[in-house]
Short mmCIF file of C-alpha atoms in Angstrom, two decimals:
data_model
loop_
_atom_site.label_atom_id
_atom_site.label_comp_id
_atom_site.label_asym_id
_atom_site.label_seq_id
_atom_site.Cartn_x
_atom_site.Cartn_y
_atom_site.Cartn_z
CA UNK I 113 -86.21 -51.35 -55.44
CA UNK I 114 -86.26 -51.84 -59.24
CA UNK I 115 -89.54 -49.97 -59.72
CA UNK I 116 -89.99 -46.23 -60.27
CA UNK I 117 -92.96 -43.89 -60.55
CA UNK I 118 -92.39 -41.00 -63.00
CA UNK I 119 -94.83 -38.06 -62.95
CA UNK I 120 -95.14 -35.24 -65.46
CA UNK I 121 -97.22 -32.27 -64.29
CA UNK I 122 -98.56 -29.69 -66.72
CA UNK I 123 -100.96 -26.80 -66.16
CA UNK I 124 -104.02 -28.99 -66.82
CA UNK I 125 -103.06 -32.62 -66.16
CA UNK I 126 -100.70 -35.08 -64.52
CA UNK I 127 -99.23 -38.04 -66.40
CA UNK I 128 -98.16 -40.94 -64.16
CA UNK I 129 -96.04 -43.77 -65.54
CA UNK I 130 -94.85 -46.90 -63.76
CA UNK I 131 -91.44 -48.23 -64.80
CA UNK I 132 -89.97 -51.58 -63.76
CA UNK I 133 -86.42 -52.58 -64.74
CA UNK I 134 -86.30 -49.61 -67.14
CA UNK I 135 -89.47 -50.62 -69.04
CA UNK I 136 -92.79 -48.78 -69.05
CA UNK I 137 -95.49 -50.95 -67.42
CA UNK I 138 -98.48 -48.62 -67.24
CA UNK I 139 -99.75 -45.05 -67.75
CA UNK I 140 -102.40 -43.09 -65.86
CA UNK I 141 -103.62 -39.55 -66.65
CA UNK I 142 -105.28 -37.32 -64.04
CA UNK I 143 -106.96 -33.96 -64.78
CA UNK I 144 -106.08 -30.94 -62.68
CA UNK I 145 -109.57 -30.93 -61.12
CA UNK I 146 -110.86 -32.05 -57.69
CA UNK I 147 -111.98 -35.37 -59.15
CA UNK I 148 -108.56 -35.89 -60.70
CA UNK I 149 -106.89 -35.02 -57.41
CA UNK I 150 -109.00 -37.60 -55.59
CA UNK I 151 -108.22 -40.26 -58.19
CA UNK I 152 -104.52 -39.47 -57.93
CA UNK I 153 -104.66 -39.86 -54.13
CA UNK I 154 -106.26 -43.29 -54.54
CA UNK I 155 -103.60 -44.18 -57.10
CA UNK I 156 -100.82 -43.25 -54.69
CA UNK I 157 -102.42 -45.37 -51.95
CA UNK I 158 -101.52 -48.44 -54.03
CA UNK I 159 -98.05 -47.21 -55.02
CA UNK I 160 -96.92 -45.14 -52.02
CA UNK I 161 -93.82 -47.30 -51.50
CA UNK I 162 -92.35 -46.67 -54.99
CA UNK I 163 -89.60 -44.00 -55.41
CA UNK I 164 -91.21 -41.11 -57.30
CA UNK I 165 -89.73 -38.51 -59.67
CA UNK I 166 -91.77 -35.42 -60.59
CA UNK I 167 -91.11 -33.55 -63.86
CA UNK I 168 -92.78 -30.16 -64.29
CA UNK I 169 -93.69 -28.57 -67.64
CA UNK I 170 -94.57 -25.15 -66.23
CA UNK I 171 -95.93 -22.12 -68.01
CA UNK I 172 -94.15 -19.70 -65.70
CA UNK I 173 -90.44 -20.34 -65.28
CA UNK I 174 -87.54 -18.01 -64.71
CA UNK I 175 -84.02 -18.38 -66.10
CA UNK I 176 -81.30 -16.12 -64.77
CA UNK I 177 -77.61 -16.07 -65.69
CA UNK I 178 -75.29 -15.46 -62.73
CA UNK I 179 -71.49 -15.14 -62.46
CA UNK I 180 -69.94 -16.15 -59.13
CA UNK I 181 -66.37 -16.50 -57.81
CA UNK I 182 -64.89 -19.92 -58.40
CA UNK I 183 -65.33 -22.15 -55.35
CA UNK I 184 -65.69 -25.87 -54.71
CA UNK I 185 -67.05 -28.33 -52.18
CA UNK I 186 -69.04 -27.08 -49.23
CA UNK I 187 -68.17 -23.41 -49.87
CA UNK I 188 -69.65 -23.63 -53.36
CA UNK I 189 -72.85 -25.23 -52.08
CA UNK I 190 -73.33 -22.58 -49.39
CA UNK I 191 -72.59 -19.74 -51.85
CA UNK I 192 -75.14 -21.06 -54.38
CA UNK I 193 -77.82 -21.55 -51.74
CA UNK I 194 -77.32 -18.04 -50.39
CA UNK I 195 -77.41 -16.53 -53.87
CA UNK I 196 -80.51 -18.53 -54.85
CA UNK I 197 -82.32 -17.29 -51.74
CA UNK I 198 -81.44 -13.72 -52.68
CA UNK I 199 -82.57 -13.98 -56.31
CA UNK I 200 -85.65 -16.16 -55.69
CA UNK I 201 -86.69 -15.17 -52.18
CA UNK I 202 -90.29 -16.34 -52.41
CA UNK I 203 -89.82 -19.36 -54.66
CA UNK I 204 -89.75 -22.92 -53.29
CA UNK I 205 -88.48 -24.79 -56.34
CA UNK I 206 -85.13 -23.50 -57.59
CA UNK I 207 -81.73 -24.80 -58.65
CA UNK I 208 -78.40 -23.66 -60.09
CA UNK I 209 -76.95 -25.39 -63.15
CA UNK I 210 -73.24 -24.97 -63.82
CA UNK I 211 -72.52 -23.70 -67.35
CA UNK I 212 -68.77 -23.05 -67.66
CA UNK I 213 -65.88 -20.95 -66.41
CA UNK I 214 -65.05 -17.58 -67.87
CA UNK I 215 -61.79 -17.16 -69.76
CA UNK I 216 -60.57 -14.01 -68.05
CA UNK I 217 -57.94 -13.92 -65.32
CA UNK I 218 -60.38 -14.49 -62.46
CA UNK I 219 -61.86 -17.58 -64.11
CA UNK I 220 -65.26 -17.07 -62.44
CA UNK I 221 -68.01 -19.69 -62.62
CA UNK I 222 -71.13 -19.10 -64.72
CA UNK I 223 -74.43 -20.58 -63.51
CA UNK I 224 -77.95 -20.71 -64.85
CA UNK I 225 -80.46 -20.12 -62.05
CA UNK I 226 -83.78 -21.88 -62.72
CA UNK I 227 -86.98 -21.42 -60.69
CA UNK I 228 -90.68 -22.15 -60.97
CA UNK I 229 -92.36 -18.77 -60.65
CA UNK I 230 -95.91 -20.03 -60.14
CA UNK I 231 -96.59 -23.40 -58.50
CA UNK I 232 -100.32 -22.95 -57.87
CA UNK I 233 -101.26 -25.72 -60.34
CA UNK I 234 -98.62 -27.98 -58.75
CA UNK I 235 -99.85 -27.71 -55.15
CA UNK I 236 -102.67 -30.34 -55.30
CA UNK I 237 -100.29 -32.96 -56.61
CA UNK I 238 -97.68 -32.11 -53.97
CA UNK I 239 -100.29 -32.27 -51.18
CA UNK I 240 -101.32 -35.76 -52.32
CA UNK I 241 -97.68 -36.89 -52.40
CA UNK I 242 -96.99 -35.51 -48.93
CA UNK I 243 -100.25 -36.90 -47.54
CA UNK I 244 -99.44 -40.42 -48.72
CA UNK I 245 -95.80 -40.07 -47.56
CA UNK I 246 -94.55 -41.02 -51.00
CA UNK I 247 -90.72 -41.12 -51.25
CA UNK I 248 -90.29 -38.18 -53.64
CA UNK I 249 -86.75 -38.27 -55.06
CA UNK I 250 -86.85 -34.85 -56.72
CA UNK I 251 -88.62 -32.24 -58.83
CA UNK I 252 -87.16 -31.55 -62.28
CA UNK I 253 -87.80 -29.02 -65.03
CA UNK I 254 -88.77 -30.45 -68.42
CA UNK I 255 -86.48 -28.06 -70.41
CA UNK I 256 -83.51 -29.29 -68.37
CA UNK I 257 -84.48 -32.88 -69.25
CA UNK I 258 -84.72 -31.80 -72.91
CA UNK I 259 -81.10 -30.71 -72.62
CA UNK I 260 -80.19 -34.30 -71.70
CA UNK I 261 -82.29 -35.55 -74.63
CA UNK I 262 -80.20 -33.56 -77.11
CA UNK I 263 -77.04 -34.98 -75.57
CA UNK I 264 -78.43 -38.47 -76.03
CA UNK I 265 -79.29 -37.74 -79.66
CA UNK I 266 -75.77 -36.28 -80.15
CA UNK I 267 -76.79 -32.91 -81.56
CA UNK I 268 -73.65 -30.78 -81.52
CA UNK I 269 -73.83 -27.08 -82.39
CA UNK I 270 -72.90 -23.84 -80.67
CA UNK I 271 -76.46 -22.45 -80.81
CA UNK I 272 -79.53 -24.70 -80.92
CA UNK I 273 -83.22 -23.82 -80.73
CA UNK I 274 -85.13 -26.96 -79.71
CA UNK I 275 -88.81 -26.75 -80.66
CA UNK I 276 -90.86 -29.54 -79.01
CA UNK I 277 -94.56 -30.01 -79.64
CA UNK I 278 -95.88 -31.53 -76.41
CA UNK I 279 -99.35 -32.24 -75.10
CA UNK I 280 -99.16 -29.03 -73.04
CA UNK I 281 -98.10 -26.81 -75.97
CA UNK I 282 -95.02 -25.80 -77.95
CA UNK I 283 -91.87 -25.79 -75.80
CA UNK I 284 -88.95 -23.80 -77.28
CA UNK I 285 -85.58 -24.01 -75.54
CA UNK I 286 -82.35 -22.23 -76.48
CA UNK I 287 -79.06 -24.03 -75.78
CA UNK I 288 -75.56 -22.60 -76.13
CA UNK I 289 -72.63 -25.02 -76.20
CA UNK I 290 -75.05 -27.78 -75.23
CA UNK I 291 -76.22 -25.92 -72.10
CA UNK I 292 -79.74 -24.58 -71.53
CA UNK I 293 -80.00 -20.78 -71.38
CA UNK I 294 -83.70 -20.00 -71.67
CA UNK I 295 -86.99 -21.76 -72.43
CA UNK I 296 -90.61 -20.79 -72.99
CA UNK I 297 -93.89 -22.67 -73.33
CA UNK I 298 -96.57 -21.50 -75.80
CA UNK I 299 -100.04 -23.02 -75.63
CA UNK I 300 -101.41 -24.18 -78.96
CA UNK I 301 -104.98 -23.00 -79.70
CA UNK I 302 -107.33 -25.69 -81.04
CA UNK I 303 -107.63 -23.95 -84.41
CA UNK I 304 -103.82 -23.86 -84.80
CA UNK I 305 -103.64 -27.65 -85.10
CA UNK I 306 -105.20 -27.32 -88.58
CA UNK I 307 -102.22 -25.17 -89.64
CA UNK I 308 -99.54 -26.56 -87.32
CA UNK I 309 -96.76 -25.95 -89.87
CA UNK I 310 -97.55 -22.23 -89.99
CA UNK I 311 -97.76 -22.13 -86.18
CA UNK I 312 -94.24 -23.59 -85.91
CA UNK I 313 -92.96 -21.06 -88.42
CA UNK I 314 -94.44 -18.06 -86.61
CA UNK I 315 -93.31 -19.16 -83.15
CA UNK I 316 -89.80 -19.92 -84.40
CA UNK I 317 -89.54 -16.37 -85.71
CA UNK I 318 -90.81 -14.99 -82.39
CA UNK I 319 -88.26 -17.08 -80.48
CA UNK I 320 -85.41 -15.83 -82.70
CA UNK I 321 -86.47 -12.20 -82.19
CA UNK I 322 -86.67 -12.78 -78.44
CA UNK I 323 -83.14 -14.19 -78.39
CA UNK I 324 -81.93 -11.16 -80.36
CA UNK I 325 -83.64 -8.75 -77.96
CA UNK I 326 -82.06 -10.49 -74.97
CA UNK I 327 -78.67 -10.40 -76.73
CA UNK I 328 -78.32 -14.12 -76.39
CA UNK I 329 -77.52 -14.34 -80.10
CA UNK I 330 -76.43 -11.87 -82.80
CA UNK I 331 -77.98 -11.36 -86.22
CA UNK I 332 -75.14 -13.25 -87.87
CA UNK I 333 -75.34 -16.16 -85.38
CA UNK I 334 -75.75 -19.53 -87.08
CA UNK I 335 -78.82 -20.74 -85.21
CA UNK I 336 -79.72 -24.39 -85.68
CA UNK I 337 -83.39 -25.32 -85.20
CA UNK I 338 -84.30 -28.85 -84.10
CA UNK I 339 -87.99 -29.80 -84.33
CA UNK I 340 -89.63 -32.58 -82.34
CA UNK I 341 -93.29 -32.99 -83.28
CA UNK I 342 -95.77 -35.88 -83.46
CA UNK I 343 -97.29 -34.36 -86.59
CA UNK I 344 -97.20 -36.40 -89.78
CA UNK I 345 -95.68 -33.55 -91.80
CA UNK I 346 -92.61 -33.05 -89.53
CA UNK I 347 -90.33 -32.98 -92.54
CA UNK I 348 -92.47 -30.27 -94.21
CA UNK I 349 -92.41 -28.19 -91.02
CA UNK I 350 -88.60 -28.20 -90.87
CA UNK I 351 -88.39 -27.44 -94.61
CA UNK I 352 -90.71 -24.40 -94.28
CA UNK I 353 -88.65 -22.99 -91.40
CA UNK I 354 -85.45 -23.41 -93.37
CA UNK I 355 -86.88 -21.74 -96.47
CA UNK I 356 -88.81 -18.90 -94.81
CA UNK I 357 -86.43 -18.04 -91.95
CA UNK I 358 -83.16 -18.97 -93.63
CA UNK I 359 -82.17 -21.08 -90.64
CA UNK I 360 -80.65 -24.51 -90.63
CA UNK I 361 -83.48 -26.76 -89.51
CA UNK I 362 -83.95 -30.51 -89.09
CA UNK I 363 -86.53 -32.71 -87.44
CA UNK I 364 -86.13 -35.65 -85.05
CA UNK I 365 -87.37 -38.93 -86.43
CA UNK I 366 -90.10 -39.85 -83.96
CA UNK I 367 -90.15 -43.56 -84.90
CA UNK I 368 -86.43 -43.84 -84.41
CA UNK I 369 -86.62 -41.96 -81.10
CA UNK I 370 -89.39 -44.23 -79.84
CA UNK I 371 -87.44 -47.36 -80.77
CA UNK I 372 -84.24 -46.19 -79.07
CA UNK I 373 -86.24 -45.24 -75.95
CA UNK I 374 -88.01 -48.60 -75.73
CA UNK I 375 -91.45 -47.04 -76.30
CA UNK I 376 -94.09 -47.67 -78.91
CA UNK I 377 -94.62 -45.10 -81.67
CA UNK I 378 -98.32 -44.70 -80.76
CA UNK I 379 -97.46 -43.90 -77.15
CA UNK I 380 -94.96 -41.24 -78.19
CA UNK I 381 -97.39 -39.67 -80.67
CA UNK I 382 -100.11 -39.38 -78.02
CA UNK I 383 -97.78 -38.32 -75.17
CA UNK I 384 -94.41 -36.96 -76.38
CA UNK I 385 -93.50 -36.30 -72.71
CA UNK I 386 -92.98 -40.06 -72.31
CA UNK I 387 -89.57 -39.67 -73.97
CA UNK I 388 -88.47 -37.30 -71.22
CA UNK I 389 -90.02 -39.51 -68.54
CA UNK I 390 -88.12 -42.49 -69.96
CA UNK I 391 -84.86 -40.57 -69.53
CA UNK I 392 -85.68 -39.94 -65.87
CA UNK I 393 -86.61 -43.59 -65.35
CA UNK I 394 -83.23 -44.70 -66.71
CA UNK I 395 -81.24 -42.44 -64.42
CA UNK I 396 -80.68 -39.37 -66.63
CA UNK I 397 -81.58 -36.64 -64.15
CA UNK I 398 -80.76 -32.90 -64.21
CA UNK I 399 -80.39 -30.64 -61.17
CA UNK I 400 -83.09 -31.08 -58.53
CA UNK I 401 -85.44 -28.14 -57.88
CA UNK I 402 -87.05 -29.57 -54.73
CA UNK I 403 -86.08 -28.25 -51.26
CA UNK I 404 -84.58 -30.53 -48.63
CA UNK I 405 -87.74 -31.16 -46.51
CA UNK I 406 -89.67 -32.37 -49.57
CA UNK I 407 -87.21 -35.18 -50.37
CA UNK I 408 -86.59 -36.19 -46.76
CA UNK I 409 -88.95 -39.17 -46.99
CA UNK I 410 -87.13 -40.48 -50.05
CA UNK I 411 -83.74 -40.20 -48.40
CA UNK I 412 -84.96 -41.97 -45.29
CA UNK I 413 -86.48 -44.69 -47.47
CA UNK I 414 -83.26 -44.93 -49.45
CA UNK I 415 -81.31 -45.29 -46.21
CA UNK I 416 -83.73 -47.94 -44.96
CA UNK I 417 -83.43 -49.93 -48.18
CA UNK I 418 -79.68 -49.59 -48.02
CA UNK I 419 -79.66 -51.03 -44.51
CA UNK I 420 -81.98 -53.84 -45.59
CA UNK I 421 -79.73 -54.61 -48.55
CA UNK I 422 -76.65 -54.56 -46.33
CA UNK I 423 -78.32 -56.89 -43.85
CA UNK I 424 -79.32 -59.19 -46.71
CA UNK I 425 -75.74 -59.26 -48.01
CA UNK I 426 -74.43 -60.01 -44.51
CA UNK I 427 -77.03 -62.78 -44.11
CA UNK I 428 -76.06 -64.32 -47.45
CA UNK I 429 -72.37 -64.17 -46.55
CA UNK I 430 -73.16 -65.74 -43.18
CA UNK I 431 -75.12 -68.51 -44.87
CA UNK I 432 -72.28 -69.16 -47.31
CA UNK I 433 -69.77 -69.31 -44.45
CA UNK I 434 -72.08 -71.65 -42.54
CA UNK I 435 -72.32 -73.96 -45.54
CA UNK I 436 -68.55 -73.81 -45.98
CA UNK I 437 -67.91 -74.67 -42.32
CA UNK I 438 -70.53 -77.42 -42.49
CA UNK I 439 -68.85 -78.96 -45.51
CA UNK I 440 -65.48 -78.68 -43.76
CA UNK I 441 -66.84 -80.34 -40.62
CA UNK I 442 -68.28 -83.20 -42.70
CA UNK I 443 -64.89 -83.66 -44.33
CA UNK I 444 -63.18 -83.57 -40.91
CA UNK I 445 -65.56 -86.21 -39.56
CA UNK I 446 -64.87 -88.38 -42.61
CA UNK I 447 -61.10 -88.08 -42.10
CA UNK I 448 -61.49 -88.78 -38.38
CA UNK I 449 -63.40 -91.96 -39.11
CA UNK I 450 -60.75 -93.04 -41.61
CA UNK I 451 -58.00 -92.40 -39.04
CA UNK I 452 -59.94 -94.33 -36.39
CA UNK I 453 -60.23 -97.32 -38.73
CA UNK I 454 -56.52 -97.11 -39.54
CA UNK I 455 -55.67 -96.87 -35.84
CA UNK I 456 -57.69 -99.98 -35.06
CA UNK I 457 -55.93 -101.85 -37.86
CA UNK I 458 -52.52 -100.82 -36.55
CA UNK I 459 -53.48 -101.87 -33.01
CA UNK I 460 -54.64 -105.23 -34.32
CA UNK I 461 -51.35 -105.75 -36.14
CA UNK I 462 -49.40 -104.70 -33.05
CA UNK I 463 -51.30 -107.15 -30.88
CA UNK I 464 -50.69 -109.95 -33.39
CA UNK I 465 -46.93 -109.22 -33.44
CA UNK I 466 -46.76 -108.76 -29.63
CA UNK I 467 -48.46 -112.10 -29.05
CA UNK I 468 -45.70 -113.82 -31.06
CA UNK I 469 -42.89 -112.25 -29.00
CA UNK I 470 -40.98 -114.70 -26.71
CA UNK I 471 -41.60 -114.32 -22.99
CA UNK I 472 -38.94 -112.28 -21.11
CA UNK I 473 -38.30 -112.33 -17.34
CA UNK I 474 -37.85 -108.52 -17.35
CA UNK I 475 -40.66 -106.09 -17.67
CA UNK I 476 -40.71 -103.71 -20.64
CA UNK I 477 -40.51 -100.63 -18.38
CA UNK I 478 -37.34 -101.98 -16.73
CA UNK I 479 -35.78 -102.53 -20.16
CA UNK I 480 -36.62 -98.95 -21.10
CA UNK I 481 -34.96 -97.61 -17.94
CA UNK I 482 -31.88 -99.76 -18.56
CA UNK I 483 -31.59 -98.47 -22.15
CA UNK I 484 -31.87 -94.88 -20.94
CA UNK I 485 -29.13 -95.45 -18.35
CA UNK I 486 -26.92 -97.05 -21.01
CA UNK I 487 -27.36 -93.99 -23.28
CA UNK I 488 -26.52 -91.65 -20.40
CA UNK I 489 -23.34 -93.65 -19.61
CA UNK I 490 -22.27 -93.47 -23.26
CA UNK I 491 -22.73 -89.70 -23.25
CA UNK I 492 -20.62 -89.34 -20.06
CA UNK I 493 -17.86 -91.76 -21.14
CA UNK I 494 -14.43 -90.26 -21.84
CA UNK I 495 -10.99 -91.62 -22.96
CA UNK I 496 -7.58 -90.17 -23.78
CA UNK I 497 -8.01 -91.15 -27.42
CA UNK I 498 -8.47 -87.52 -28.60
CA UNK I 499 -5.41 -86.37 -26.67
CA UNK I 500 -3.28 -89.20 -28.01
CA UNK I 501 -4.50 -88.56 -31.53
CA UNK I 502 -3.51 -84.88 -31.33
CA UNK I 503 -0.08 -85.66 -29.89
CA UNK I 504 0.51 -88.49 -32.33
CA UNK I 505 -0.33 -86.35 -35.35
CA UNK I 506 2.13 -83.59 -34.37
CA UNK I 507 4.87 -86.01 -33.25
CA UNK I 508 4.67 -87.77 -36.62
CA UNK I 509 5.50 -84.43 -38.22
CA UNK I 510 8.40 -83.78 -35.77
CA UNK I 511 10.36 -87.03 -35.48
CA UNK I 512 12.93 -85.62 -32.99
CA UNK I 513 10.34 -85.43 -30.19
CA UNK I 514 10.35 -88.36 -27.77
CA UNK I 515 7.47 -89.01 -25.33
CA UNK I 516 8.64 -90.11 -21.87
CA UNK I 517 5.54 -89.63 -19.74
CA UNK I 518 1.84 -88.71 -20.33
CA UNK I 519 -0.78 -87.93 -17.71
CA UNK I 520 -4.44 -87.51 -18.81
CA UNK I 521 -7.04 -85.84 -16.57
CA UNK I 522 -10.70 -84.84 -17.07
CA UNK I 523 -11.47 -81.83 -14.88
CA UNK I 524 -13.37 -78.56 -14.68
CA UNK I 525 -10.34 -76.83 -13.14
CA UNK I 526 -8.03 -75.46 -15.84
CA UNK I 527 -5.46 -74.59 -13.20
CA UNK I 528 -4.89 -78.20 -12.05
CA UNK I 529 -1.25 -79.07 -11.29
CA UNK I 530 0.76 -82.04 -12.46
CA UNK I 531 1.79 -84.49 -9.74
CA UNK I 532 4.94 -86.40 -10.23
CA UNK I 533 3.65 -89.56 -8.55
CA UNK I 534 0.27 -89.51 -10.40
CA UNK I 535 -0.63 -92.31 -12.76
CA UNK I 536 -0.59 -92.02 -16.51
CA UNK I 537 -4.34 -91.47 -16.79
CA UNK I 538 -6.84 -90.45 -14.11
CA UNK I 539 -10.32 -90.25 -15.59
CA UNK I 540 -11.75 -90.57 -12.13
CA UNK I 541 -11.13 -86.81 -11.72
CA UNK I 542 -13.80 -86.06 -14.34
CA UNK I 543 -16.18 -83.16 -13.98
CA UNK I 544 -19.24 -83.26 -11.80
CA UNK I 545 -22.70 -82.96 -13.29
CA UNK I 546 -23.70 -79.56 -14.57
CA UNK I 547 -20.19 -78.21 -15.33
CA UNK I 548 -17.94 -78.08 -18.39
CA UNK I 549 -15.38 -80.89 -18.46
CA UNK I 550 -11.97 -80.37 -20.08
CA UNK I 551 -9.48 -83.03 -21.09
CA UNK I 552 -6.08 -81.99 -19.77
CA UNK I 553 -2.81 -83.74 -20.58
CA UNK I 554 0.63 -83.35 -18.98
CA UNK I 555 3.43 -84.51 -21.32
CA UNK I 556 7.04 -85.03 -20.41
CA UNK I 557 9.43 -85.57 -23.34
CA UNK I 558 12.94 -84.90 -24.64
CA UNK I 559 14.73 -83.96 -27.83
CA UNK I 560 16.24 -86.94 -29.60
CA UNK I 561 19.84 -86.66 -30.73
CA UNK I 562 20.51 -83.70 -28.46
CA UNK I 563 24.11 -82.52 -28.96
CA UNK I 564 24.18 -79.71 -26.42
CA UNK I 565 22.65 -77.01 -28.63
CA UNK I 566 20.10 -75.59 -26.21
CA UNK I 567 19.06 -72.79 -28.56
CA UNK I 568 17.98 -75.36 -31.14
CA UNK I 569 16.24 -77.37 -28.43
CA UNK I 570 14.27 -74.31 -27.30
CA UNK I 571 13.20 -73.57 -30.87
CA UNK I 572 12.15 -77.20 -31.36
CA UNK I 573 9.96 -77.16 -28.26
CA UNK I 574 8.47 -73.82 -29.30
CA UNK I 575 7.57 -75.18 -32.77
CA UNK I 576 6.11 -78.28 -31.13
CA UNK I 577 3.83 -76.16 -28.89
CA UNK I 578 2.74 -73.95 -31.81
CA UNK I 579 1.92 -77.01 -33.94
CA UNK I 580 -0.28 -78.32 -31.12
CA UNK I 581 -2.09 -74.96 -30.83
CA UNK I 582 -2.81 -75.01 -34.55
CA UNK I 583 -5.04 -78.08 -34.10
CA UNK I 584 -8.74 -77.15 -33.97
CA UNK I 585 -9.50 -79.29 -30.91
CA UNK I 586 -6.70 -77.76 -28.79
CA UNK I 587 -7.70 -74.88 -26.54
CA UNK I 588 -4.36 -74.34 -24.81
CA UNK I 589 -0.76 -75.66 -25.17
CA UNK I 590 1.65 -74.33 -22.52
CA UNK I 591 5.34 -75.12 -22.06
CA UNK I 592 5.74 -75.79 -18.34
CA UNK I 593 9.46 -76.72 -18.44
CA UNK I 594 11.99 -75.67 -21.06
CA UNK I 595 14.78 -78.07 -22.14
CA UNK I 596 17.23 -75.84 -20.26
CA UNK I 597 17.06 -74.02 -16.95
CA UNK I 598 16.66 -70.37 -17.88
CA UNK I 599 16.47 -69.12 -14.29
CA UNK I 600 18.93 -66.32 -13.43
CA UNK I 601 19.65 -67.96 -10.09
CA UNK I 602 20.99 -71.25 -11.55
CA UNK I 603 24.77 -71.69 -11.99
CA UNK I 604 26.35 -72.86 -15.24
CA UNK I 605 28.58 -75.96 -14.95
CA UNK I 606 30.52 -78.08 -17.43
CA UNK I 607 32.42 -77.28 -20.56
CA UNK I 608 30.86 -76.63 -23.93
CA UNK I 609 33.87 -78.21 -25.56
CA UNK I 610 33.42 -81.52 -23.86
CA UNK I 611 31.63 -83.65 -26.50
CA UNK I 612 31.19 -86.58 -24.19
CA UNK I 613 29.52 -84.39 -21.57
CA UNK I 614 27.21 -82.93 -24.27
CA UNK I 615 26.23 -86.38 -25.50
CA UNK I 616 25.33 -87.53 -21.99
CA UNK I 617 23.06 -84.53 -21.27
CA UNK I 618 19.33 -84.64 -22.16
CA UNK I 619 17.05 -81.85 -23.35
CA UNK I 620 13.96 -82.62 -21.24
CA UNK I 621 10.80 -80.46 -21.49
CA UNK I 622 7.26 -80.53 -20.13
CA UNK I 623 3.95 -79.42 -21.76
CA UNK I 624 0.41 -78.86 -20.54
CA UNK I 625 -2.26 -79.54 -23.20
CA UNK I 626 -5.96 -78.57 -22.79
CA UNK I 627 -8.56 -79.81 -25.29
CA UNK I 628 -11.80 -78.01 -26.08
CA UNK I 629 -14.99 -79.58 -24.59
CA UNK I 630 -16.75 -82.12 -26.81
CA UNK I 631 -20.20 -81.16 -28.12
CA UNK I 632 -21.27 -84.77 -28.85
CA UNK I 633 -20.61 -88.27 -27.53
CA UNK I 634 -17.02 -89.33 -26.92
CA UNK I 635 -15.10 -90.66 -29.88
CA UNK I 636 -13.99 -93.69 -27.93
CA UNK I 637 -16.21 -96.16 -26.19
CA UNK I 638 -16.24 -96.82 -22.52
CA UNK I 639 -13.86 -99.74 -22.92
CA UNK I 640 -10.99 -97.69 -24.43
CA UNK I 641 -7.65 -97.97 -22.55
CA UNK I 642 -5.31 -95.03 -21.92
#
């Protein structure tokens, strides 16, 4: 999972590097001959499980600029695939790299179409990869990787000509606004290595003229040349180009590049392509040229590893939960044992105390039943104390009210009548079980100091009834008999001027008082007297 196989195919060889955790672990080189193909097949037999990335440094490549309507998502993918099939009908390896959007009103998208025109030298390597069912992640063009290299090195200019001396030849790539536009590979003859500085100078001039002919640059364009070469006189090469061509030119420090890439200087001098392969190994990948069927094995392998990783994560989580529950169960068992010991201690203390209790002729269960019955009796007990308290409080405020007779009844019937021959208190008429019991009182009284003024007597009784209603425990206070007969059928007798007659008459009235049901035990005990 943390190991990668990076391949770099040229017209005459294949460089294979094994990377583990982002570090180069080994290099193998295979010639593009039958013997080399056989050796590569044997090599893959030992590393067929490793995800593989193939970089191609091809002699024959095609770069085509295309302008398409702006789209996104699935529509964009389908449009690009259809257009690629039209432009490169017979090519297998092709891709579209987004450049930018035009500044006109339509704001169309500009793409660089890249394709490998001739893959004859690539076929033996592909057949070995397919035969060994190696998970091939993708096929990438070396100039497109060089574009990422410049980004890493932070070269910023509108127009850059990157001249790279590789083991396959001199690769010159033109980039505009940091995006690749065109690239070409020139093979270096053996005799040119003796005058490599002159070879760079000549090929740089040819590349500039080619860019002018293709109208990619103008004569007044400030072209910046960047040279990457393993030659010892890299500084002299860049100085000659600057002096002879009048172009701004600088070289890449190979030692610094090797150190930043995690490679040795000797490795980079022998195989400059290792810098590009290191970028691929560390996840810096351009657009993929490979068709869908060629990378199917890699995607299936990636899916399989994803499922394995998911299962491993679930197993680890399950193990952690199991350990957590196990620790919790151990703690529960420990607490249970502590509670059992405490329970036994409490039972022992209870038995010691119970053994010291005096003997009783009554069983404990009978005592429990008797206590329950006693509590029930207390809850059902009732007395006229509340009624007397209400009447007493109001009568203390109105001293001219005299109580002559009081009857107290506990009943569920609010319409109960007063009986003249009934006793003062009849709690035996209390409510049956399951109903709401009301305390009802019938009061007979008179106005003290009555002097014959019946209007004043009526007002006094009315105030007395209203004062009773104002008490929070009173539900109803009704005047059943006024201190004067107000019936239209009664006859008026006597003289209002007869003071003696007025003093002998009494202003007698009668009230019915209903108290609200109690929500708790009675205020008075069962022994209270009415």
